[in-house]
C-alpha cells in the first residue's frame, strides 16, 4: 500500500506541474499565423458584410458605405461615414489624401488627412477585422 500511495503522490505532483505549466504559458492569438503587410492594402478594397469598404490607391484612402443607425453592430468606419453623410443613411464615397499604412505583426495602422486613424487586424489570408470586430474581405490575394 505504501508503494501505491507513493506512486499516486508522484502522479498527482506531476499532474500539478503540467497543469501549472499550461496555465502560465502565454495564449497564442488566433491571428499569429498572419503577418500584415502594407502591400495587402495597395490598389485593393476590403468590404464588410455591411457593404462598407476601405481601399488604398496610391496615397489616397477611399471609404464607401452607408451608416445604418439601426445596425446591431457598429464598425470602425461608421463614425467616418456618419459624419460625412450627416447621419442620413445615404451612400457616401470619400477620398482621404496622404494615406499611410504601417504594420506591426498582424496589425495595420492606417492614417490619412482629416484626422483619419484606423486599426485593423489580419485574421485570414484575405480577411481583416476592425476594432469593433467587423470583418472585411477582399477577392484579391496580397502581393
JSON list of C-alpha atoms in Angstrom, two decimals:
[
{"chain": "A", "resi": 1, "resn": "UNK", "atom": "CA", "xyz": [0.00, 0.00, 0.00]},
{"chain": "A", "resi": 2, "resn": "UNK", "atom": "CA", "xyz": [2.85, 2.37, 0.78]},
{"chain": "A", "resi": 3, "resn": "UNK", "atom": "CA", "xyz": [4.27, 1.98, -2.76]},
{"chain": "A", "resi": 4, "resn": "UNK", "atom": "CA", "xyz": [0.81, 2.66, -4.26]},
{"chain": "A", "resi": 5, "resn": "UNK", "atom": "CA", "xyz": [0.46, 5.80, -2.14]},
{"chain": "A", "resi": 6, "resn": "UNK", "atom": "CA", "xyz": [3.95, 6.96, -3.18]},
{"chain": "A", "resi": 7, "resn": "UNK", "atom": "CA", "xyz": [3.16, 6.40, -6.89]},
{"chain": "A", "resi": 8, "resn": "UNK", "atom": "CA", "xyz": [-0.17, 8.22, -6.52]},
{"chain": "A", "resi": 9, "resn": "UNK", "atom": "CA", "xyz": [1.55, 11.21, -4.90]},
{"chain": "A", "resi": 10, "resn": "UNK", "atom": "CA", "xyz": [4.17, 11.23, -7.66]},
{"chain": "A", "resi": 11, "resn": "UNK", "atom": "CA", "xyz": [1.46, 11.14, -10.34]},
{"chain": "A", "resi": 12, "resn": "UNK", "atom": "CA", "xyz": [-0.50, 13.90, -8.58]},
{"chain": "A", "resi": 13, "resn": "UNK", "atom": "CA", "xyz": [2.63, 16.04, -8.30]},
{"chain": "A", "resi": 14, "resn": "UNK", "atom": "CA", "xyz": [3.47, 15.53, -11.97]},
{"chain": "A", "resi": 15, "resn": "UNK", "atom": "CA", "xyz": [-0.11, 16.41, -12.99]},
{"chain": "A", "resi": 16, "resn": "UNK", "atom": "CA", "xyz": [0.04, 19.57, -10.88]},
{"chain": "A", "resi": 17, "resn": "UNK", "atom": "CA", "xyz": [3.31, 20.63, -12.52]},
{"chain": "A", "resi": 18, "resn": "UNK", "atom": "CA", "xyz": [1.86, 20.09, -16.00]},
{"chain": "A", "resi": 19, "resn": "UNK", "atom": "CA", "xyz": [-1.30, 21.99, -15.09]},
{"chain": "A", "resi": 20, "resn": "UNK", "atom": "CA", "xyz": [0.68, 24.95, -13.76]},
{"chain": "A", "resi": 21, "resn": "UNK", "atom": "CA", "xyz": [2.91, 24.97, -16.82]},
{"chain": "A", "resi": 22, "resn": "UNK", "atom": "CA", "xyz": [-0.13, 25.01, -19.11]},
{"chain": "A", "resi": 23, "resn": "UNK", "atom": "CA", "xyz": [-1.77, 27.83, -17.15]},
{"chain": "A", "resi": 24, "resn": "UNK", "atom": "CA", "xyz": [1.29, 30.06, -17.16]},
{"chain": "A", "resi": 25, "resn": "UNK", "atom": "CA", "xyz": [2.10, 29.79, -20.85]},
{"chain": "A", "resi": 26, "resn": "UNK", "atom": "CA", "xyz": [1.09, 32.77, -22.95]},
{"chain": "A", "resi": 27, "resn": "UNK", "atom": "CA", "xyz": [-2.01, 32.23, -25.05]},
{"chain": "A", "resi": 28, "resn": "UNK", "atom": "CA", "xyz": [-1.29, 32.48, -28.74]},
{"chain": "A", "resi": 29, "resn": "UNK", "atom": "CA", "xyz": [-3.50, 34.90, -30.65]},
{"chain": "A", "resi": 30, "resn": "UNK", "atom": "CA", "xyz": [-5.76, 33.44, -33.30]},
{"chain": "A", "resi": 31, "resn": "UNK", "atom": "CA", "xyz": [-4.07, 35.55, -35.96]},
{"chain": "A", "resi": 32, "resn": "UNK", "atom": "CA", "xyz": [-0.47, 34.75, -35.08]},
{"chain": "A", "resi": 33, "resn": "UNK", "atom": "CA", "xyz": [-0.03, 32.94, -38.39]},
{"chain": "A", "resi": 34, "resn": "UNK", "atom": "CA", "xyz": [-0.92, 36.06, -40.39]},
{"chain": "A", "resi": 35, "resn": "UNK", "atom": "CA", "xyz": [1.52, 38.88, -40.91]},
{"chain": "A", "resi": 36, "resn": "UNK", "atom": "CA", "xyz": [0.14, 42.23, -42.05]},
{"chain": "A", "resi": 37, "resn": "UNK", "atom": "CA", "xyz": [1.91, 43.85, -44.98]},
{"chain": "A", "resi": 38, "resn": "UNK", "atom": "CA", "xyz": [1.24, 47.36, -46.28]},
{"chain": "A", "resi": 39, "resn": "UNK", "atom": "CA", "xyz": [1.06, 45.84, -49.77]},
{"chain": "A", "resi": 40, "resn": "UNK", "atom": "CA", "xyz": [-2.13, 43.98, -48.71]},
{"chain": "A", "resi": 41, "resn": "UNK", "atom": "CA", "xyz": [-3.91, 47.35, -48.99]},
{"chain": "A", "resi": 42, "resn": "UNK", "atom": "CA", "xyz": [-2.22, 48.68, -52.15]},
{"chain": "A", "resi": 43, "resn": "UNK", "atom": "CA", "xyz": [-4.70, 49.02, -55.02]},
{"chain": "A", "resi": 44, "resn": "UNK", "atom": "CA", "xyz": [-7.09, 46.82, -53.09]},
{"chain": "A", "resi": 45, "resn": "UNK", "atom": "CA", "xyz": [-10.54, 47.11, -51.50]},
{"chain": "A", "resi": 46, "resn": "UNK", "atom": "CA", "xyz": [-11.78, 45.33, -48.38]},
{"chain": "A", "resi": 47, "resn": "UNK", "atom": "CA", "xyz": [-15.58, 45.11, -48.00]},
{"chain": "A", "resi": 48, "resn": "UNK", "atom": "CA", "xyz": [-17.65, 44.22, -44.92]},
{"chain": "A", "resi": 49, "resn": "UNK", "atom": "CA", "xyz": [-20.95, 42.34, -44.76]},
{"chain": "A", "resi": 50, "resn": "UNK", "atom": "CA", "xyz": [-22.50, 45.78, -44.11]},
{"chain": "A", "resi": 51, "resn": "UNK", "atom": "CA", "xyz": [-21.29, 46.85, -47.58]},
{"chain": "A", "resi": 52, "resn": "UNK", "atom": "CA", "xyz": [-18.82, 49.34, -46.21]},
{"chain": "A", "resi": 53, "resn": "UNK", "atom": "CA", "xyz": [-15.45, 49.34, -47.91]},
{"chain": "A", "resi": 54, "resn": "UNK", "atom": "CA", "xyz": [-11.97, 50.70, -47.49]},
{"chain": "A", "resi": 55, "resn": "UNK", "atom": "CA", "xyz": [-9.25, 50.78, -50.13]},
{"chain": "A", "resi": 56, "resn": "UNK", "atom": "CA", "xyz": [-5.89, 52.38, -50.78]},
{"chain": "A", "resi": 57, "resn": "UNK", "atom": "CA", "xyz": [-4.96, 53.69, -54.22]},
{"chain": "A", "resi": 58, "resn": "UNK", "atom": "CA", "xyz": [-1.61, 55.43, -54.35]},
{"chain": "A", "resi": 59, "resn": "UNK", "atom": "CA", "xyz": [-1.70, 57.87, -51.44]},
{"chain": "A", "resi": 60, "resn": "UNK", "atom": "CA", "xyz": [-5.49, 58.06, -51.43]},
{"chain": "A", "resi": 61, "resn": "UNK", "atom": "CA", "xyz": [-7.68, 56.21, -48.95]},
{"chain": "A", "resi": 62, "resn": "UNK", "atom": "CA", "xyz": [-11.18, 55.54, -50.29]},
{"chain": "A", "resi": 63, "resn": "UNK", "atom": "CA", "xyz": [-14.02, 54.81, -47.88]},
{"chain": "A", "resi": 64, "resn": "UNK", "atom": "CA", "xyz": [-17.52, 53.99, -49.12]},
{"chain": "A", "resi": 65, "resn": "UNK", "atom": "CA", "xyz": [-20.71, 52.84, -47.47]},
{"chain": "A", "resi": 66, "resn": "UNK", "atom": "CA", "xyz": [-23.92, 53.67, -45.69]},
{"chain": "A", "resi": 67, "resn": "UNK", "atom": "CA", "xyz": [-24.28, 54.43, -42.00]},
{"chain": "A", "resi": 68, "resn": "UNK", "atom": "CA", "xyz": [-27.14, 52.36, -40.59]},
{"chain": "A", "resi": 69, "resn": "UNK", "atom": "CA", "xyz": [-28.04, 53.70, -37.15]},
{"chain": "A", "resi": 70, "resn": "UNK", "atom": "CA", "xyz": [-30.32, 50.66, -36.65]},
{"chain": "A", "resi": 71, "resn": "UNK", "atom": "CA", "xyz": [-27.47, 48.16, -37.18]},
{"chain": "A", "resi": 72, "resn": "UNK", "atom": "CA", "xyz": [-26.89, 45.88, -34.19]},
{"chain": "A", "resi": 73, "resn": "UNK", "atom": "CA", "xyz": [-23.12, 46.00, -34.63]},
{"chain": "A", "resi": 74, "resn": "UNK", "atom": "CA", "xyz": [-21.12, 49.11, -35.40]},
{"chain": "A", "resi": 75, "resn": "UNK", "atom": "CA", "xyz": [-17.97, 49.23, -37.48]},
{"chain": "A", "resi": 76, "resn": "UNK", "atom": "CA", "xyz": [-14.88, 51.40, -37.21]},
{"chain": "A", "resi": 77, "resn": "UNK", "atom": "CA", "xyz": [-15.97, 53.11, -40.44]},
{"chain": "A", "resi": 78, "resn": "UNK", "atom": "CA", "xyz": [-19.40, 54.08, -39.05]},
{"chain": "A", "resi": 79, "resn": "UNK", "atom": "CA", "xyz": [-18.24, 57.31, -37.38]},
{"chain": "A", "resi": 80, "resn": "UNK", "atom": "CA", "xyz": [-16.46, 58.45, -40.56]},
{"chain": "A", "resi": 81, "resn": "UNK", "atom": "CA", "xyz": [-19.38, 57.56, -42.83]},
{"chain": "A", "resi": 82, "resn": "UNK", "atom": "CA", "xyz": [-21.94, 59.07, -40.43]},
{"chain": "A", "resi": 83, "resn": "UNK", "atom": "CA", "xyz": [-20.08, 62.38, -40.17]},
{"chain": "A", "resi": 84, "resn": "UNK", "atom": "CA", "xyz": [-19.79, 62.67, -43.96]},
{"chain": "A", "resi": 85, "resn": "UNK", "atom": "CA", "xyz": [-23.43, 61.76, -44.64]},
{"chain": "A", "resi": 86, "resn": "UNK", "atom": "CA", "xyz": [-24.73, 63.74, -41.69]},
{"chain": "A", "resi": 87, "resn": "UNK", "atom": "CA", "xyz": [-26.28, 60.55, -40.33]},
{"chain": "A", "resi": 88, "resn": "UNK", "atom": "CA", "xyz": [-28.79, 60.49, -43.20]},
{"chain": "A", "resi": 89, "resn": "UNK", "atom": "CA", "xyz": [-28.17, 56.89, -44.22]},
{"chain": "A", "resi": 90, "resn": "UNK", "atom": "CA", "xyz": [-27.16, 57.91, -47.74]},
{"chain": "A", "resi": 91, "resn": "UNK", "atom": "CA", "xyz": [-24.41, 56.10, -49.64]},
{"chain": "A", "resi": 92, "resn": "UNK", "atom": "CA", "xyz": [-21.13, 58.01, -49.49]},
{"chain": "A", "resi": 93, "resn": "UNK", "atom": "CA", "xyz": [-17.75, 57.78, -51.12]},
{"chain": "A", "resi": 94, "resn": "UNK", "atom": "CA", "xyz": [-14.93, 59.83, -49.67]},
{"chain": "A", "resi": 95, "resn": "UNK", "atom": "CA", "xyz": [-11.29, 60.06, -50.70]},
{"chain": "A", "resi": 96, "resn": "UNK", "atom": "CA", "xyz": [-8.79, 60.97, -47.98]},
{"chain": "A", "resi": 97, "resn": "UNK", "atom": "CA", "xyz": [-5.34, 62.11, -49.10]},
{"chain": "A", "resi": 98, "resn": "UNK", "atom": "CA", "xyz": [-1.87, 61.45, -47.70]},
{"chain": "A", "resi": 99, "resn": "UNK", "atom": "CA", "xyz": [-2.82, 57.96, -46.56]},
{"chain": "A", "resi": 100, "resn": "UNK", "atom": "CA", "xyz": [-0.20, 55.80, -44.91]},
{"chain": "A", "resi": 101, "resn": "UNK", "atom": "CA", "xyz": [-0.29, 52.17, -43.81]},
{"chain": "A", "resi": 102, "resn": "UNK", "atom": "CA", "xyz": [2.08, 50.99, -41.11]},
{"chain": "A", "resi": 103, "resn": "UNK", "atom": "CA", "xyz": [2.16, 47.42, -39.89]},
{"chain": "A", "resi": 104, "resn": "UNK", "atom": "CA", "xyz": [3.28, 45.55, -36.82]},
{"chain": "A", "resi": 105, "resn": "UNK", "atom": "CA", "xyz": [2.75, 41.81, -36.56]},
{"chain": "A", "resi": 106, "resn": "UNK", "atom": "CA", "xyz": [-0.84, 41.17, -37.67]},
{"chain": "A", "resi": 107, "resn": "UNK", "atom": "CA", "xyz": [-1.92, 44.83, -37.21]},
{"chain": "A", "resi": 108, "resn": "UNK", "atom": "CA", "xyz": [-2.46, 47.54, -39.81]},
{"chain": "A", "resi": 109, "resn": "UNK", "atom": "CA", "xyz": [-2.35, 51.18, -38.66]},
{"chain": "A", "resi": 110, "resn": "UNK", "atom": "CA", "xyz": [-3.91, 53.45, -41.28]},
{"chain": "A", "resi": 111, "resn": "UNK", "atom": "CA", "xyz": [-3.76, 57.23, -41.15]},
{"chain": "A", "resi": 112, "resn": "UNK", "atom": "CA", "xyz": [-4.82, 59.92, -43.60]},
{"chain": "A", "resi": 113, "resn": "UNK", "atom": "CA", "xyz": [-5.64, 63.62, -43.73]},
{"chain": "A", "resi": 114, "resn": "UNK", "atom": "CA", "xyz": [-8.65, 64.97, -41.83]},
{"chain": "A", "resi": 115, "resn": "UNK", "atom": "CA", "xyz": [-7.63, 63.02, -38.73]},
{"chain": "A", "resi": 116, "resn": "UNK", "atom": "CA", "xyz": [-8.40, 59.55, -40.07]},
{"chain": "A", "resi": 117, "resn": "UNK", "atom": "CA", "xyz": [-6.82, 56.87, -37.90]},
{"chain": "A", "resi": 118, "resn": "UNK", "atom": "CA", "xyz": [-7.92, 53.24, -38.17]},
{"chain": "A", "resi": 119, "resn": "UNK", "atom": "CA", "xyz": [-6.60, 49.92, -36.90]},
{"chain": "A", "resi": 120, "resn": "UNK", "atom": "CA", "xyz": [-7.28, 46.53, -38.46]},
{"chain": "A", "resi": 121, "resn": "UNK", "atom": "CA", "xyz": [-6.02, 43.03, -37.68]},
{"chain": "A", "resi": 122, "resn": "UNK", "atom": "CA", "xyz": [-5.25, 40.42, -40.32]},
{"chain": "A", "resi": 123, "resn": "UNK", "atom": "CA", "xyz": [-7.22, 37.30, -39.36]},
{"chain": "A", "resi": 124, "resn": "UNK", "atom": "CA", "xyz": [-7.11, 35.41, -42.66]},
{"chain": "A", "resi": 125, "resn": "UNK", "atom": "CA", "xyz": [-5.28, 35.38, -45.95]},
{"chain": "A", "resi": 126, "resn": "UNK", "atom": "CA", "xyz": [-7.79, 37.89, -47.39]},
{"chain": "A", "resi": 127, "resn": "UNK", "atom": "CA", "xyz": [-9.70, 38.88, -44.24]},
{"chain": "A", "resi": 128, "resn": "UNK", "atom": "CA", "xyz": [-9.17, 41.76, -41.82]},
{"chain": "A", "resi": 129, "resn": "UNK", "atom": "CA", "xyz": [-11.09, 42.73, -38.70]},
{"chain": "A", "resi": 130, "resn": "UNK", "atom": "CA", "xyz": [-11.65, 46.24, -37.36]},
{"chain": "A", "resi": 131, "resn": "UNK", "atom": "CA", "xyz": [-11.51, 47.25, -33.69]},
{"chain": "A", "resi": 132, "resn": "UNK", "atom": "CA", "xyz": [-15.25, 46.64, -33.34]},
{"chain": "A", "resi": 133, "resn": "UNK", "atom": "CA", "xyz": [-14.90, 43.04, -34.54]},
{"chain": "A", "resi": 134, "resn": "UNK", "atom": "CA", "xyz": [-16.38, 43.59, -38.02]},
{"chain": "A", "resi": 135, "resn": "UNK", "atom": "CA", "xyz": [-14.67, 41.52, -40.71]},
{"chain": "A", "resi": 136, "resn": "UNK", "atom": "CA", "xyz": [-13.78, 42.80, -44.17]},
{"chain": "A", "resi": 137, "resn": "UNK", "atom": "CA", "xyz": [-12.65, 40.64, -47.06]},
{"chain": "A", "resi": 138, "resn": "UNK", "atom": "CA", "xyz": [-11.15, 41.07, -50.48]},
{"chain": "A", "resi": 139, "resn": "UNK", "atom": "CA", "xyz": [-11.15, 38.79, -53.51]},
{"chain": "A", "resi": 140, "resn": "UNK", "atom": "CA", "xyz": [-7.56, 39.85, -54.26]},
{"chain": "A", "resi": 141, "resn": "UNK", "atom": "CA", "xyz": [-4.60, 37.89, -52.88]},
{"chain": "A", "resi": 142, "resn": "UNK", "atom": "CA", "xyz": [-1.90, 40.02, -51.28]},
{"chain": "A", "resi": 143, "resn": "UNK", "atom": "CA", "xyz": [1.18, 40.92, -53.30]}
]
